[in-house]
PDB file of C-alpha atoms in Angstrom:
ATOM      1  CA  MET I   1     125.689  80.267  88.261  1.00 57.00           C
ATOM      2  CA  ASP I   2     126.639  82.596  91.170  1.00 64.00           C
ATOM      3  CA  LYS I   3     124.690  83.289  94.375  1.00 66.00           C
ATOM      4  CA  ASP I   4     123.449  86.667  93.021  1.00 71.00           C
ATOM      5  CA  ASP I   5     121.605  84.845  90.158  1.00 77.00           C
ATOM      6  CA  LEU I   6     120.007  82.443  92.664  1.00 87.00           C
ATOM      7  CA  GLN I   7     119.011  84.880  95.416  1.00 90.00           C
ATOM      8  CA  PRO I   8     115.759  86.184  93.916  1.00 90.00           C
ATOM      9  CA  THR I   9     114.509  82.632  93.357  1.00 91.00           C
ATOM     10  CA  LEU I  10     115.589  81.575  96.805  1.00 94.00           C
ATOM     11  CA  ASP I  11     113.794  84.572  98.322  1.00 95.00           C
ATOM     12  CA  THR I  12     110.681  83.666  96.384  1.00 97.00           C
ATOM     13  CA  PHE I  13     110.607  80.089  97.597  1.00 96.00           C
ATOM     14  CA  ALA I  14     111.440  81.086 101.112  1.00 97.00           C
ATOM     15  CA  ALA I  15     108.507  83.497 101.117  1.00 98.00           C
ATOM     16  CA  LEU I  16     106.137  80.862  99.728  1.00 98.00           C
ATOM     17  CA  SER I  17     107.334  78.136 102.100  1.00 98.00           C
ATOM     18  CA  GLN I  18     105.014  79.295 104.901  1.00 98.00           C
ATOM     19  CA  PRO I  19     101.353  78.131 104.719  1.00 98.00           C
ATOM     20  CA  THR I  20      99.698  81.524 105.371  1.00 98.00           C
ATOM     21  CA  ARG I  21     101.908  83.353 102.885  1.00 98.00           C
ATOM     22  CA  LEU I  22     101.274  80.697 100.271  1.00 98.00           C
ATOM     23  CA  ALA I  23      97.529  80.940 100.861  1.00 98.00           C
ATOM     24  CA  ALA I  24      97.659  84.714 100.659  1.00 98.00           C
ATOM     25  CA  PHE I  25      99.601  84.644  97.397  1.00 98.00           C
ATOM     26  CA  ARG I  26      97.255  82.068  95.870  1.00 97.00           C
ATOM     27  CA  LEU I  27      94.204  84.143  96.926  1.00 98.00           C
ATOM     28  CA  LEU I  28      95.744  87.242  95.384  1.00 98.00           C
ATOM     29  CA  VAL I  29      96.383  85.334  92.146  1.00 97.00           C
ATOM     30  CA  ARG I  30      92.702  84.383  91.957  1.00 97.00           C
ATOM     31  CA  HIS I  31      91.761  88.046  92.326  1.00 97.00           C
ATOM     32  CA  GLU I  32      93.981  89.485  89.633  1.00 96.00           C
ATOM     33  CA  PRO I  33      94.027  92.151  88.308  1.00 95.00           C
ATOM     34  CA  GLU I  34      91.852  93.923  90.881  1.00 96.00           C
ATOM     35  CA  GLY I  35      93.624  92.627  93.970  1.00 97.00           C
ATOM     36  CA  LEU I  36      92.225  92.576  97.486  1.00 97.00           C
ATOM     37  CA  PRO I  37      92.334  95.050 100.381  1.00 97.00           C
ATOM     38  CA  ALA I  38      94.455  93.903 103.349  1.00 96.00           C
ATOM     39  CA  GLY I  39      91.390  93.698 105.600  1.00 96.00           C
ATOM     40  CA  GLU I  40      89.557  91.422 103.130  1.00 97.00           C
ATOM     41  CA  LEU I  41      92.638  89.189 102.832  1.00 97.00           C
ATOM     42  CA  ALA I  42      92.826  88.880 106.627  1.00 97.00           C
ATOM     43  CA  ARG I  43      89.122  88.080 106.860  1.00 98.00           C
ATOM     44  CA  ARG I  44      89.195  85.418 104.146  1.00 98.00           C
ATOM     45  CA  LEU I  45      92.323  83.787 105.500  1.00 98.00           C
ATOM     46  CA  GLU I  46      91.086  84.111 109.077  1.00 97.00           C
ATOM     47  CA  VAL I  47      94.392  85.682 110.161  1.00 97.00           C
ATOM     48  CA  PRO I  48      94.782  88.674 112.534  1.00 97.00           C
ATOM     49  CA  HIS I  49      95.556  91.908 110.667  1.00 95.00           C
ATOM     50  CA  ASN I  50      98.950  92.399 112.301  1.00 96.00           C
ATOM     51  CA  THR I  51      99.981  88.811 111.502  1.00 97.00           C
ATOM     52  CA  LEU I  52      98.888  89.220 107.876  1.00 97.00           C
ATOM     53  CA  SER I  53     100.755  92.500 107.661  1.00 96.00           C
ATOM     54  CA  ALA I  54     104.020  90.734 108.564  1.00 97.00           C
ATOM     55  CA  HIS I  55     103.383  87.978 106.005  1.00 98.00           C
ATOM     56  CA  LEU I  56     102.524  90.520 103.241  1.00 98.00           C
ATOM     57  CA  GLY I  57     105.820  92.272 104.103  1.00 97.00           C
ATOM     58  CA  VAL I  58     107.760  89.075 103.393  1.00 98.00           C
ATOM     59  CA  LEU I  59     105.882  88.518 100.173  1.00 98.00           C
ATOM     60  CA  SER I  60     106.491  92.124  99.151  1.00 97.00           C
ATOM     61  CA  ARG I  61     110.229  91.979  99.837  1.00 97.00           C
ATOM     62  CA  ALA I  62     110.426  88.785  97.756  1.00 97.00           C
ATOM     63  CA  GLY I  63     108.745  90.656  94.866  1.00 96.00           C
ATOM     64  CA  LEU I  64     105.600  88.504  94.914  1.00 98.00           C
ATOM     65  CA  VAL I  65     103.066  91.217  95.759  1.00 98.00           C
ATOM     66  CA  SER I  66     102.666  94.946  95.227  1.00 97.00           C
ATOM     67  CA  GLN I  67     100.407  97.355  97.062  1.00 97.00           C
ATOM     68  CA  ARG I  68      98.541 100.549  96.338  1.00 96.00           C
ATOM     69  CA  ARG I  69      96.572 102.797  98.512  1.00 96.00           C
ATOM     70  CA  GLU I  70      92.846 103.295  97.762  1.00 94.00           C
ATOM     71  CA  SER I  71      91.345 105.818 100.042  1.00 93.00           C
ATOM     72  CA  ARG I  72      91.794 104.362 103.526  1.00 93.00           C
ATOM     73  CA  SER I  73      92.587 100.837 102.315  1.00 93.00           C
ATOM     74  CA  ILE I  74      95.811  99.155 101.092  1.00 96.00           C
ATOM     75  CA  VAL I  75      95.078  96.881  98.150  1.00 98.00           C
ATOM     76  CA  TYR I  76      97.446  94.039  97.425  1.00 98.00           C
ATOM     77  CA  ARG I  77      98.104  92.405  94.092  1.00 98.00           C
ATOM     78  CA  ALA I  78     100.054  89.342  93.063  1.00 98.00           C
ATOM     79  CA  ASP I  79     103.047  90.149  90.830  1.00 97.00           C
ATOM     80  CA  LEU I  80     102.400  87.620  88.115  1.00 95.00           C
ATOM     81  CA  ALA I  81     105.469  88.767  86.107  1.00 94.00           C
ATOM     82  CA  HIS I  82     107.662  87.855  89.055  1.00 94.00           C
ATOM     83  CA  MET I  83     106.099  84.397  89.289  1.00 92.00           C
ATOM     84  CA  VAL I  84     106.588  83.811  85.524  1.00 87.00           C
ATOM     85  CA  ALA I  85     110.252  84.892  85.900  1.00 88.00           C
ATOM     86  CA  THR I  86     110.659  82.437  88.725  1.00 89.00           C
ATOM     87  CA  LEU I  87     109.151  79.618  86.695  1.00 84.00           C
ATOM     88  CA  ASP I  88     111.295  80.573  83.699  1.00 80.00           C
ATOM     89  CA  PHE I  89     114.410  80.438  85.945  1.00 81.00           C
ATOM     90  CA  LEU I  90     113.417  76.861  86.977  1.00 80.00           C
ATOM     91  CA  VAL I  91     112.874  75.530  83.473  1.00 75.00           C
ATOM     92  CA  ARG I  92     115.561  77.541  81.686  1.00 72.00           C
ATOM     93  CA  ASP I  93     118.019  74.627  81.542  1.00 65.00           C
ATOM     94  CA  CYS I  94     115.536  71.747  81.848  1.00 66.00           C
ATOM     95  CA  CYS I  95     115.294  68.735  79.641  1.00 66.00           C
ATOM     96  CA  ALA I  96     118.954  68.644  78.539  1.00 66.00           C
ATOM     97  CA  SER I  97     118.401  71.457  76.017  1.00 67.00           C
ATOM     98  CA  ARG I  98     115.677  69.475  74.260  1.00 70.00           C
ATOM     99  CA  PRO I  99     112.830  72.040  73.761  1.00 68.00           C
ATOM    100  CA  GLU I 100     110.412  69.431  72.532  1.00 74.00           C
ATOM    101  CA  VAL I 101     110.404  67.867  75.986  1.00 74.00           C
ATOM    102  CA  CYS I 102     109.677  71.162  77.696  1.00 72.00           C
ATOM    103  CA  ASN I 103     107.216  72.569  75.165  1.00 73.00           C
ATOM    104  CA  PRO I 104     104.132  71.773  77.208  1.00 74.00           C
ATOM    105  CA  LEU I 105     105.500  73.702  80.197  1.00 70.00           C
ATOM    106  CA  ALA I 106     106.879  76.443  77.922  1.00 67.00           C
ATOM    107  CA  ASP I 107     103.475  76.876  76.354  1.00 73.00           C
ATOM    108  CA  LEU I 108     101.976  77.523  79.836  1.00 70.00           C
ATOM    109  CA  LEU I 109     104.615  80.182  80.563  1.00 64.00           C
ATOM    110  CA  GLY I 110     104.202  82.033  77.306  1.00 65.00           C
ATOM    111  CA  PRO I 111     106.313  83.248  74.409  1.00 61.00           C
ATOM    112  CA  GLY I 112     110.042  83.497  74.799  1.00 53.00           C
ATOM    113  CA  THR I 113     110.432  80.853  77.520  1.00 48.00           C
ATOM    114  CA  CYS I 114     111.972  78.153  75.291  1.00 50.00           C
ATOM    115  CA  ASP I 115     113.111  79.231  71.875  1.00 47.00           C
ATOM    116  CA  ASP I 116     116.000  78.707  69.537  1.00 42.00           C
ATOM    117  CA  THR I 117     118.110  81.421  71.216  1.00 41.00           C
ATOM    118  CA  ARG I 118     118.208  79.859  74.659  1.00 40.00           C
ATOM    119  CA  SER I 119     118.389  76.422  76.130  1.00 41.00           C
ATOM    120  CA  CYS I 120     115.163  75.151  77.443  1.00 42.00           C
TER     121      CYS I 120
END
């Protein structure tokens, strides 16, 4: 596996390795699919707006959040597909290609995670 294959996963974990960013991502996951305005995120996390903006930028560059403008607000959403892809990357080669061992985790991730065409 070359570095280009690893980089998106490394970026994801680097982004989530900071407590405020992890808390922001978890809060956004709980508010899917509507998302939360940046100001509401800052209020709930008790973080200054400019500090949160920097953290959201890191999460966005890592592919963990998306944003959309609604009137005068910017609403952020967790990118759940990116998180599933990250988890899939982690378990792709787990359990020595014995899908029966990974099935409980694969069931959580959804169809196509561990099947007869790929190692699990």
